[in-house]
JSON list of C-alpha atoms and ligand atoms in Angstrom, two decimals:
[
{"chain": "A", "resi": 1, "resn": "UNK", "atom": "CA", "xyz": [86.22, 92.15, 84.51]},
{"chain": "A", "resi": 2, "resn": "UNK", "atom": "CA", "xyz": [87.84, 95.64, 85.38]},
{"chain": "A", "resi": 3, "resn": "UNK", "atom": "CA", "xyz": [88.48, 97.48, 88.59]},
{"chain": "A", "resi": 4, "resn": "UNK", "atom": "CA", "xyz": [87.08, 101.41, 87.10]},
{"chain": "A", "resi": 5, "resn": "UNK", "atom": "CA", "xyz": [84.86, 103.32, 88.09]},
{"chain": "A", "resi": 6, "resn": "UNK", "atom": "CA", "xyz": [82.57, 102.75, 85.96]},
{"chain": "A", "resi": 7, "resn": "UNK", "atom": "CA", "xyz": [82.49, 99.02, 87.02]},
{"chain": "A", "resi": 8, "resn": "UNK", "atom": "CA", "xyz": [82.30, 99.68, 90.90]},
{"chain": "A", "resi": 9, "resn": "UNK", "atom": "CA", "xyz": [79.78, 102.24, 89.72]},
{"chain": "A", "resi": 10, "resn": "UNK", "atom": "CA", "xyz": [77.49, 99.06, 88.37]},
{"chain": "A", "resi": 11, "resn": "UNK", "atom": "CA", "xyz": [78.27, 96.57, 91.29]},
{"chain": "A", "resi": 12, "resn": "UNK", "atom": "CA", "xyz": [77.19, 99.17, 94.04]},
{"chain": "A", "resi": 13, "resn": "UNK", "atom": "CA", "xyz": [73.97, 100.73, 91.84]},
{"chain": "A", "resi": 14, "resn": "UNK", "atom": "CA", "xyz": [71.53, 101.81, 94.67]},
{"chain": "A", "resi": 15, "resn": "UNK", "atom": "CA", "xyz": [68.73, 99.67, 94.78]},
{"chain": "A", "resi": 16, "resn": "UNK", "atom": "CA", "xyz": [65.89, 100.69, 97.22]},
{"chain": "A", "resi": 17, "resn": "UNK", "atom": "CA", "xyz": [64.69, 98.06, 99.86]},
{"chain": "A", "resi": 18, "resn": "UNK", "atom": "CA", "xyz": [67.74, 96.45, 98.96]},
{"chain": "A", "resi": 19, "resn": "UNK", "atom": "CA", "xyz": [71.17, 96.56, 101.32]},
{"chain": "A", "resi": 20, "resn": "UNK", "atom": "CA", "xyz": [72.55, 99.08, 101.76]},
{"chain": "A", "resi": 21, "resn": "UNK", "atom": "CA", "xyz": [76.83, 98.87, 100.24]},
{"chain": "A", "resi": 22, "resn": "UNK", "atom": "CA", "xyz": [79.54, 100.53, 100.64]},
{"chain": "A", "resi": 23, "resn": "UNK", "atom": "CA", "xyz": [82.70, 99.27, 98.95]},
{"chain": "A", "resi": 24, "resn": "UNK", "atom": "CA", "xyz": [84.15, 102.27, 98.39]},
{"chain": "A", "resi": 25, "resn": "UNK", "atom": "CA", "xyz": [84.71, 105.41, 100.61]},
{"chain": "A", "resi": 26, "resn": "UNK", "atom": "CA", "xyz": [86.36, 108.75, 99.60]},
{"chain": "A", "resi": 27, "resn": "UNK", "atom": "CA", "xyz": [88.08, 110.86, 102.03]},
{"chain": "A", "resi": 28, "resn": "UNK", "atom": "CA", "xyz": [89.43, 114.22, 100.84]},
{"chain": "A", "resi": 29, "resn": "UNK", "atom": "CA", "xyz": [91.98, 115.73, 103.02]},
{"chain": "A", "resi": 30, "resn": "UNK", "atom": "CA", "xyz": [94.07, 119.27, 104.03]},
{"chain": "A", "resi": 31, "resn": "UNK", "atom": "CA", "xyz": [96.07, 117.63, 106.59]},
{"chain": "A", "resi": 32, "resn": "UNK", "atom": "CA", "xyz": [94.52, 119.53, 109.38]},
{"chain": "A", "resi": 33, "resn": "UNK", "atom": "CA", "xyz": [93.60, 117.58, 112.36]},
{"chain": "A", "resi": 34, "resn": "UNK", "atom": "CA", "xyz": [89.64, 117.62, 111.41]},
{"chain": "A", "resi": 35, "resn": "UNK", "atom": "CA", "xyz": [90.22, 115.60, 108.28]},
{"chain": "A", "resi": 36, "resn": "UNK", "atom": "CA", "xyz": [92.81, 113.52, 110.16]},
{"chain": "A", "resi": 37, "resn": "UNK", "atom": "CA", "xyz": [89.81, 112.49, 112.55]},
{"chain": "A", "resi": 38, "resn": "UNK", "atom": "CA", "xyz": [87.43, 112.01, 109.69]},
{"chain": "A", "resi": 39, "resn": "UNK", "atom": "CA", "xyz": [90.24, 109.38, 108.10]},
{"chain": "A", "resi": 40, "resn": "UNK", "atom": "CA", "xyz": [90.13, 107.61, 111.26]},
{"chain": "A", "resi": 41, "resn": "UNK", "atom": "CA", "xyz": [86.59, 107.36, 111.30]},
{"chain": "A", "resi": 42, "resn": "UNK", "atom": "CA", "xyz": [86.63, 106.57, 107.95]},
{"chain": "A", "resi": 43, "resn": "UNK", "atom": "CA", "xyz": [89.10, 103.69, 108.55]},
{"chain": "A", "resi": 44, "resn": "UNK", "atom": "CA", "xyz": [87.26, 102.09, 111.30]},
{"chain": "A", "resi": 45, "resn": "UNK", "atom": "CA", "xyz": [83.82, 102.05, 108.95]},
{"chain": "A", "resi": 46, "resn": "UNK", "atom": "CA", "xyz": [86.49, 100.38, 106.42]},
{"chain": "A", "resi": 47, "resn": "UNK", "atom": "CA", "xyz": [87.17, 97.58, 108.71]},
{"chain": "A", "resi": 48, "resn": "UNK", "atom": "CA", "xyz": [83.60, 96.37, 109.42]},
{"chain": "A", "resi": 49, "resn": "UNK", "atom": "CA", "xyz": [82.46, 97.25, 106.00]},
{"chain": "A", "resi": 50, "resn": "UNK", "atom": "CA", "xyz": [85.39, 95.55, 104.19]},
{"chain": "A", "resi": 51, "resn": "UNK", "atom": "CA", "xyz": [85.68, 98.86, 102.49]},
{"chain": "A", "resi": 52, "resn": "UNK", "atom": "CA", "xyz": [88.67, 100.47, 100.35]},
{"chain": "A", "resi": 53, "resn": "UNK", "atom": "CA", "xyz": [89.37, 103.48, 100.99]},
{"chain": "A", "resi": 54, "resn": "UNK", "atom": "CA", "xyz": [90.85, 106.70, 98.50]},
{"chain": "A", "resi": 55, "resn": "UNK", "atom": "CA", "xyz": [92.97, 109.08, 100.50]},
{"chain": "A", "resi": 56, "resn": "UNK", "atom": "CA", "xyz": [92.93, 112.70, 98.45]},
{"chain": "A", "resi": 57, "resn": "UNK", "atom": "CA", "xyz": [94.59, 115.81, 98.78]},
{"chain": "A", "resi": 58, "resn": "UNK", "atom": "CA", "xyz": [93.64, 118.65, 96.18]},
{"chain": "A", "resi": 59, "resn": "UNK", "atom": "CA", "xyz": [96.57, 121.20, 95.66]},
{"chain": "A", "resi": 60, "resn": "UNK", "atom": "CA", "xyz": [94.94, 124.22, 95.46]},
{"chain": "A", "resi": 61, "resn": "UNK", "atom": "CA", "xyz": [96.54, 127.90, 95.30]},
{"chain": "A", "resi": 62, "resn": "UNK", "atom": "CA", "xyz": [96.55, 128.03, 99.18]},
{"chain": "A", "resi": 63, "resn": "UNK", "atom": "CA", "xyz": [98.65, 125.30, 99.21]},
{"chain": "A", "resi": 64, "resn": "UNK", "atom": "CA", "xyz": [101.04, 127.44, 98.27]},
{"chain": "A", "resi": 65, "resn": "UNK", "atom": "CA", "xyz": [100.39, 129.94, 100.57]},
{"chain": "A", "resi": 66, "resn": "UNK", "atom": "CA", "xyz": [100.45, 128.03, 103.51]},
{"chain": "A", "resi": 67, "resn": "UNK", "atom": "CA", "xyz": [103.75, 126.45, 102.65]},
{"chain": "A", "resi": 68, "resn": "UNK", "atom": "CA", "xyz": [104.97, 130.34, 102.72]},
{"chain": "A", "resi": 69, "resn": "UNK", "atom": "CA", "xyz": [103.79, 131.08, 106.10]},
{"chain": "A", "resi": 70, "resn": "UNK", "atom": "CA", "xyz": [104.86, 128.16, 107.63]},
{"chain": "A", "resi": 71, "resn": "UNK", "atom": "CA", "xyz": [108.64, 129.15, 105.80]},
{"chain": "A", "resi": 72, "resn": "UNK", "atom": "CA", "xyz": [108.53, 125.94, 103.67]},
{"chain": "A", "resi": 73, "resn": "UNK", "atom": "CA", "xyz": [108.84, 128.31, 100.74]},
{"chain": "A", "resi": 74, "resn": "UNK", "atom": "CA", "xyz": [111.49, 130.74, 100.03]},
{"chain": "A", "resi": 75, "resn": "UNK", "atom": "CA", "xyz": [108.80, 133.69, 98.29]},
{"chain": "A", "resi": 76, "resn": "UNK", "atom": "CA", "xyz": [111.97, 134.47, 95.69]},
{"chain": "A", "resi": 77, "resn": "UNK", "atom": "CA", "xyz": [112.14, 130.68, 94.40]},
{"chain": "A", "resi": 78, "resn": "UNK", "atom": "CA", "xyz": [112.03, 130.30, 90.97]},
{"chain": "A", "resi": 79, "resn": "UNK", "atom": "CA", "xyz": [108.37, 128.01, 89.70]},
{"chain": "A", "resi": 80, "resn": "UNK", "atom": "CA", "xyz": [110.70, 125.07, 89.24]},
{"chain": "A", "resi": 81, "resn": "UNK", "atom": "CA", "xyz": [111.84, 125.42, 92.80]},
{"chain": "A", "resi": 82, "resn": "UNK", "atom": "CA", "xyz": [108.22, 126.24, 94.10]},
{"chain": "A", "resi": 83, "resn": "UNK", "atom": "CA", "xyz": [106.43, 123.52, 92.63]},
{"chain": "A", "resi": 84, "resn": "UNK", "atom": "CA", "xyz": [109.40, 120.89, 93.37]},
{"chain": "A", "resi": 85, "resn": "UNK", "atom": "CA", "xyz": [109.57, 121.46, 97.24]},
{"chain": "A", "resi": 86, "resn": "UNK", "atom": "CA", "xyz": [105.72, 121.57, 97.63]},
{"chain": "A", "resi": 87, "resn": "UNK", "atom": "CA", "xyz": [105.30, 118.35, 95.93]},
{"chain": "A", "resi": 88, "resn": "UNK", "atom": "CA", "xyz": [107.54, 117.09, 98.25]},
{"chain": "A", "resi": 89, "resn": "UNK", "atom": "CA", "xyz": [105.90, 118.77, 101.14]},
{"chain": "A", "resi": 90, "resn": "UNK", "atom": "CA", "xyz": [102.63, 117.18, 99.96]},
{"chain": "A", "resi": 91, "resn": "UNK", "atom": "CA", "xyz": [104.88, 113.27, 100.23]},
{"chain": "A", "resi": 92, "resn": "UNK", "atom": "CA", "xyz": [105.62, 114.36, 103.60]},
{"chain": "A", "resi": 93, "resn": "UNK", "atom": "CA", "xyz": [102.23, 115.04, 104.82]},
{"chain": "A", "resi": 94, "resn": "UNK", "atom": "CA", "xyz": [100.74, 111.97, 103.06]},
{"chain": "A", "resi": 95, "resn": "UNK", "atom": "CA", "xyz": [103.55, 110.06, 104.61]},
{"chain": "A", "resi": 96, "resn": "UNK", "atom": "CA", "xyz": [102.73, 111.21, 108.16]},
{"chain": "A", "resi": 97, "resn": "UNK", "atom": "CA", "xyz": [99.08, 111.51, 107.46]},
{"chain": "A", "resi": 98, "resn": "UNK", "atom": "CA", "xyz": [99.47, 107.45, 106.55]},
{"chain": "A", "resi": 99, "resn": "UNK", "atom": "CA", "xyz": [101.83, 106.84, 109.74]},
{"chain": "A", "resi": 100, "resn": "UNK", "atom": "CA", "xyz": [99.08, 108.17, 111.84]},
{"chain": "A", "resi": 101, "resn": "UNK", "atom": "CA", "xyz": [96.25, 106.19, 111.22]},
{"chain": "A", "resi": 102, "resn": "UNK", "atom": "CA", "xyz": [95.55, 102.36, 112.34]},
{"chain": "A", "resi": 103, "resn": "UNK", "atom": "CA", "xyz": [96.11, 100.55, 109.15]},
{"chain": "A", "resi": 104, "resn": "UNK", "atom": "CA", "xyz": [95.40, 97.24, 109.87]},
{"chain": "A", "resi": 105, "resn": "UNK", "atom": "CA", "xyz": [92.95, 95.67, 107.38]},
{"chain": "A", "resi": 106, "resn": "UNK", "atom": "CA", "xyz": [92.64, 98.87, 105.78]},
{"chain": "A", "resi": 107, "resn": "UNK", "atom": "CA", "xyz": [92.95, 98.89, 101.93]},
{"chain": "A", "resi": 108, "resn": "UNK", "atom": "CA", "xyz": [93.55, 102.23, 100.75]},
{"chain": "A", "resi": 109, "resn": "UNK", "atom": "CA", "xyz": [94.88, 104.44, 97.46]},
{"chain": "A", "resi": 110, "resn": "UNK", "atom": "CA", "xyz": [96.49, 107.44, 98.12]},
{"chain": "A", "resi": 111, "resn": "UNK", "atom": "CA", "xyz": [96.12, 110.37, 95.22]},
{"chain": "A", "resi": 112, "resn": "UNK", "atom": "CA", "xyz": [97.13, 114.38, 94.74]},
{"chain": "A", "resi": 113, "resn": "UNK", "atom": "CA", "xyz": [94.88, 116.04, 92.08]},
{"chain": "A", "resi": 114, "resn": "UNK", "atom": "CA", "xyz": [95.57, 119.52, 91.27]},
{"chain": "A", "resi": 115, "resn": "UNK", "atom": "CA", "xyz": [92.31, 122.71, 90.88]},
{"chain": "A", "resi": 116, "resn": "UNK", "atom": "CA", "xyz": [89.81, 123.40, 93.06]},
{"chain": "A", "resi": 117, "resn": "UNK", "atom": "CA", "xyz": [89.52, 121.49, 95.65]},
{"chain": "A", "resi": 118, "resn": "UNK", "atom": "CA", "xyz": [85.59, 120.70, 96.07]},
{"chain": "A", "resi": 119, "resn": "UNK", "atom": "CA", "xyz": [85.21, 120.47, 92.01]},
{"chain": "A", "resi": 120, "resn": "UNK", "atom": "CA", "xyz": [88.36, 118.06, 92.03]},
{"chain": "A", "resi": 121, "resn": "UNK", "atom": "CA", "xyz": [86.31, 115.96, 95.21]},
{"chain": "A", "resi": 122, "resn": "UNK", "atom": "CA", "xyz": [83.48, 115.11, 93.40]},
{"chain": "A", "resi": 123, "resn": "UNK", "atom": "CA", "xyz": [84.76, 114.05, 90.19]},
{"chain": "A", "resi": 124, "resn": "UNK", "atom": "CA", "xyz": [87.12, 112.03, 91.76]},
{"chain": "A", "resi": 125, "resn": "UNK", "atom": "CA", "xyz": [84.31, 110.76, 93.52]},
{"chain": "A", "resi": 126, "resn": "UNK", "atom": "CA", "xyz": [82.61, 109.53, 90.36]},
{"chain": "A", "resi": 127, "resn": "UNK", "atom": "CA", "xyz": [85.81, 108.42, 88.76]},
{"chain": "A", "resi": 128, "resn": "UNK", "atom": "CA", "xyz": [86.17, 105.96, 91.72]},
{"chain": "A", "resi": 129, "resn": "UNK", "atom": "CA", "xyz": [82.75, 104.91, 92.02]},
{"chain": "A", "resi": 130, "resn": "UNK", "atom": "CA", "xyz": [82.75, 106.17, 95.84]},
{"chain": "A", "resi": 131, "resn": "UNK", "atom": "CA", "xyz": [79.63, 104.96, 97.86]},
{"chain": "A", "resi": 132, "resn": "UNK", "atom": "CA", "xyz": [80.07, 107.47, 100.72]},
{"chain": "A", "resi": 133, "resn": "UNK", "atom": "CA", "xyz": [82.65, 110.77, 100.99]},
{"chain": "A", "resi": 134, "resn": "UNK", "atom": "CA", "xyz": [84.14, 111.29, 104.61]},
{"chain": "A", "resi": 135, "resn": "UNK", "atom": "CA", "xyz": [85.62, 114.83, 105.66]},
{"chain": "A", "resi": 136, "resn": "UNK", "atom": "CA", "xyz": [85.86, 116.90, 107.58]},
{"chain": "A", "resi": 137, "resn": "UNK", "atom": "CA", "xyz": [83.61, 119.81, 109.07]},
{"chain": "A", "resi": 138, "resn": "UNK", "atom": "CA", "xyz": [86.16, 122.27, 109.29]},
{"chain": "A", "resi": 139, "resn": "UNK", "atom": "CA", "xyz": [89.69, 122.28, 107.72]},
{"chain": "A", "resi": 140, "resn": "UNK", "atom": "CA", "xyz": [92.97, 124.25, 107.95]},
{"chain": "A", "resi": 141, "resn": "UNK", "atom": "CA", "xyz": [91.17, 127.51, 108.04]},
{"chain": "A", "resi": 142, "resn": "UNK", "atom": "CA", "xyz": [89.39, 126.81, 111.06]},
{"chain": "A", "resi": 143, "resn": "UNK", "atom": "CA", "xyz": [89.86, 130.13, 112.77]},
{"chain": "A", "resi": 144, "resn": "UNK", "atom": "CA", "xyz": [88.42, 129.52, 116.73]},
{"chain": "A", "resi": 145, "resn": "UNK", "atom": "CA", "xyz": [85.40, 128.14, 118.14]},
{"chain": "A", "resi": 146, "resn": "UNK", "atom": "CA", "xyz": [83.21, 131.25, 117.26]},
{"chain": "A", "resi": 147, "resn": "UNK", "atom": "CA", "xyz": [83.05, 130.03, 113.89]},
{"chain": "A", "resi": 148, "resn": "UNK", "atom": "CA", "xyz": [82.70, 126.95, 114.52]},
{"chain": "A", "resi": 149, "resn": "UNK", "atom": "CA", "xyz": [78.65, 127.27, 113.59]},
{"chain": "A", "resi": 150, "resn": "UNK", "atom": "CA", "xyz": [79.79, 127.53, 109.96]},
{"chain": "A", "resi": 151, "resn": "UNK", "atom": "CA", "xyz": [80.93, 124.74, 108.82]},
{"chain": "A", "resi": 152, "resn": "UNK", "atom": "CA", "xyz": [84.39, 125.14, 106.10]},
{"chain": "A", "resi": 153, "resn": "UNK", "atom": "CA", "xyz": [83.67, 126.65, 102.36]},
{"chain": "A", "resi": 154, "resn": "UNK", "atom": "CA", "xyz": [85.05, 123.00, 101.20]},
{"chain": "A", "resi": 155, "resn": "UNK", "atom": "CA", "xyz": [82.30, 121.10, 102.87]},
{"chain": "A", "resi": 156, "resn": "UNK", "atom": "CA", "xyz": [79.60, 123.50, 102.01]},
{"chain": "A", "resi": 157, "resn": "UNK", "atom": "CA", "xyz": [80.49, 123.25, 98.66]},
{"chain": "A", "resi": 158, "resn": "UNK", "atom": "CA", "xyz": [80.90, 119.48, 98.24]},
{"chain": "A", "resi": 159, "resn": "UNK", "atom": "CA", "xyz": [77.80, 119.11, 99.80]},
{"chain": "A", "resi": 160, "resn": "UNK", "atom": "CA", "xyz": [76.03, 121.06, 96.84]},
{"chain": "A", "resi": 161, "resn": "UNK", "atom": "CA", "xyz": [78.15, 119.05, 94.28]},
{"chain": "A", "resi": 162, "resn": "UNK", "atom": "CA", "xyz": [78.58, 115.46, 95.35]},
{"chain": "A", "resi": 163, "resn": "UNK", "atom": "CA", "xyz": [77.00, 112.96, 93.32]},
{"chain": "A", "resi": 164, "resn": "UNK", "atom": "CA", "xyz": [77.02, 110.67, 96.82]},
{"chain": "A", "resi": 165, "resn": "UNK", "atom": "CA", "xyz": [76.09, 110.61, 100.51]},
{"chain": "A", "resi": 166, "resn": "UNK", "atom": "CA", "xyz": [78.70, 112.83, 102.97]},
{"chain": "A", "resi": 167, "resn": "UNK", "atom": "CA", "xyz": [79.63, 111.61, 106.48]},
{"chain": "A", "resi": 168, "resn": "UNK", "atom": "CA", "xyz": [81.16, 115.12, 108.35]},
{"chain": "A", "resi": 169, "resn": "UNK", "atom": "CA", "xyz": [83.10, 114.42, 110.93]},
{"chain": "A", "resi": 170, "resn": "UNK", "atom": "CA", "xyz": [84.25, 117.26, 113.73]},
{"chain": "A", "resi": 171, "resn": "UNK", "atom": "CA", "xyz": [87.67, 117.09, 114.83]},
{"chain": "A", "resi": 172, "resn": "UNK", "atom": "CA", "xyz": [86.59, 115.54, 118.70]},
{"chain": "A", "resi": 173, "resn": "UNK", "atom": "CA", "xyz": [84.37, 112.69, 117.04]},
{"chain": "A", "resi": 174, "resn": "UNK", "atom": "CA", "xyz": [85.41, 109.97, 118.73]},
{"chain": "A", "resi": 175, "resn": "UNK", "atom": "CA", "xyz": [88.29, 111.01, 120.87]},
{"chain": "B", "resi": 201, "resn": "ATP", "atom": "P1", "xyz": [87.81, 127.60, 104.85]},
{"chain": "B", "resi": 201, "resn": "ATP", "atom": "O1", "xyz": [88.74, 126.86, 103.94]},
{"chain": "B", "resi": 201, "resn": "ATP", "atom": "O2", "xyz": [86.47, 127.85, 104.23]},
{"chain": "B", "resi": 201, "resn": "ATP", "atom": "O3", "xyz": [88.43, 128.81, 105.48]},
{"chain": "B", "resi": 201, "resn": "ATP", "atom": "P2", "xyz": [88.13, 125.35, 106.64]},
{"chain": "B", "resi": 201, "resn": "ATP", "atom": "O4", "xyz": [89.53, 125.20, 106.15]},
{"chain": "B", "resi": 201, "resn": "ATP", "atom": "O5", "xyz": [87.89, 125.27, 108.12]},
{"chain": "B", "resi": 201, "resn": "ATP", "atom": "O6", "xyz": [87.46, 126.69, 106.12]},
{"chain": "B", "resi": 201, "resn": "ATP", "atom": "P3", "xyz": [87.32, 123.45, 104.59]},
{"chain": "B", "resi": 201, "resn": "ATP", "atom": "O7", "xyz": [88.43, 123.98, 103.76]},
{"chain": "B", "resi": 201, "resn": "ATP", "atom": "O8", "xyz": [85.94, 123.40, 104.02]},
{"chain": "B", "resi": 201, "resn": "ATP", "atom": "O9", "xyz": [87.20, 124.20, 106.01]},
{"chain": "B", "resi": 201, "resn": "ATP", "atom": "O10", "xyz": [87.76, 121.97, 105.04]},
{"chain": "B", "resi": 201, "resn": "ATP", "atom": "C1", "xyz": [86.82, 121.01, 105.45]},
{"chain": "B", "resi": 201, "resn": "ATP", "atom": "C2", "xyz": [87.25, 119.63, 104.96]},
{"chain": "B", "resi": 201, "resn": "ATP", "atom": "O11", "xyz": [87.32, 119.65, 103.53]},
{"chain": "B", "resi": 201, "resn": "ATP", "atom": "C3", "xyz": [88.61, 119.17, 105.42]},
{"chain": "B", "resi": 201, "resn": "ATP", "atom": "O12", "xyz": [88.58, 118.58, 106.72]},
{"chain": "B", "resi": 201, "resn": "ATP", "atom": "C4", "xyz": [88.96, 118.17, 104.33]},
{"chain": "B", "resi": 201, "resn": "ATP", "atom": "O13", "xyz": [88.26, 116.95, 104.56]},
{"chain": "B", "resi": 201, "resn": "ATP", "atom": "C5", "xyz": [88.35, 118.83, 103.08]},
{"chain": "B", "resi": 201, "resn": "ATP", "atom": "N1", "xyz": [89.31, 119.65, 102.34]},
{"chain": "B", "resi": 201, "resn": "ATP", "atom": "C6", "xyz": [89.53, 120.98, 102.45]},
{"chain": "B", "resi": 201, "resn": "ATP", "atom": "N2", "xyz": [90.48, 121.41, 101.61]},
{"chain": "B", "resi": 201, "resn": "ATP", "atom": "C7", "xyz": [90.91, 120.32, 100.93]},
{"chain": "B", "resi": 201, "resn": "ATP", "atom": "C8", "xyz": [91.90, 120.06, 99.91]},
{"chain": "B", "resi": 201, "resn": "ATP", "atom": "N3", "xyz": [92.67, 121.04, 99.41]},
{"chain": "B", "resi": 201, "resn": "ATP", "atom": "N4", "xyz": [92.05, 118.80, 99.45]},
{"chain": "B", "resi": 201, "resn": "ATP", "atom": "C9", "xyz": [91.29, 117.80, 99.94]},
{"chain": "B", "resi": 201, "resn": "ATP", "atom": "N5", "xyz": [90.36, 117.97, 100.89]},
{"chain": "B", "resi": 201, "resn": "ATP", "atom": "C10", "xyz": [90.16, 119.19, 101.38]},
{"chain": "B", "resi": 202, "resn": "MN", "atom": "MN1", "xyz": [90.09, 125.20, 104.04]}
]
């Protein structure tokens, strides 16, 4: 008996009429505070649900920009330099993403992938079998509250591409 994918995949086979399970519960984040509320929510479904839970973070090409404006990034470093410090800026922000949440009884895997982002969510979703994706409305892009009708290019996008049901959580959901 294995632990894949594939394997969850079987266990947790839809069946309707039947209950209704969720073992397994992605949650793709940018480290902005939306998808930090959307873990949270995510964690307390994992508790009463008995859940595990696959943290994500997709490093995309605005990784890298982001890491320049906020002067992580020298923009003469050589690629070796680049890539090394925003690996490690991606540890750091797992590692305090992690320290944040309420981790008691909480199983959970956390993972970097690298491509674009939604396309990277909803494989991953398939390769671990997930029952449910949780993210968040908005991201790190969120601008202000005027465009706060439309909800983030991510989510939009995973939406049209994920092979599973999507909770969306807004960053004052539960507060
Ligand atoms: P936009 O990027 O379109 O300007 P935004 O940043 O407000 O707008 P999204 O990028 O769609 O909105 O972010 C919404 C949610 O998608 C985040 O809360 C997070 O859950 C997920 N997400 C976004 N980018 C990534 C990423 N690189 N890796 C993993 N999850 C991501
Ligand atoms: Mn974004």
């Amino acid at each position: 008996e294995g632990d894949s994918g594939a394997d969850r995949r079987l266990q947790t086979t839809y069946q309707a009429g039947g209950p209704v399970m969720i073992n397994t519960i992605l949650v793709p984040t940018d480290f902005s505070d939306h998808a930090q509320r959307a873990l949270d929510r995510a964690c307390d479904l994992a508790r009463q649900l008995g859940a595990k839970i696959y943290l994500l973070h997709v490093q995309s090409e605005s990784s890298l920009r982001t890491a320049i404006k906020q002067g992580l990034l020298d923009v003469a470093s050589t690629d070796e330099n680049v890539r090394e410090a925003v690996s490690h800026l991606i540890e750091e922000r797992v590692s305090q993403t992690l320290s944040a949440i309420d981790s008691s009884q909480i199983v959970l895997e956390h993972t970097t992938r690298r491509g674009d982002p939604d396309s990277v969510i909803s494989a991953y979703a398939t390769e671990v079998g997930a029952d449910l994706i949780v993210m968040g409305r908005h991201g790190a892009g969120f601008i202000d509250e005027v465009r706060a009708a439309v909800i983030g290019s991510v989510t939009e996008a995973v939406i049209r591409k994920s092979p599973v049901p999507i909770m969306l959580v807004r960053r004052d959901h539960g507060e």
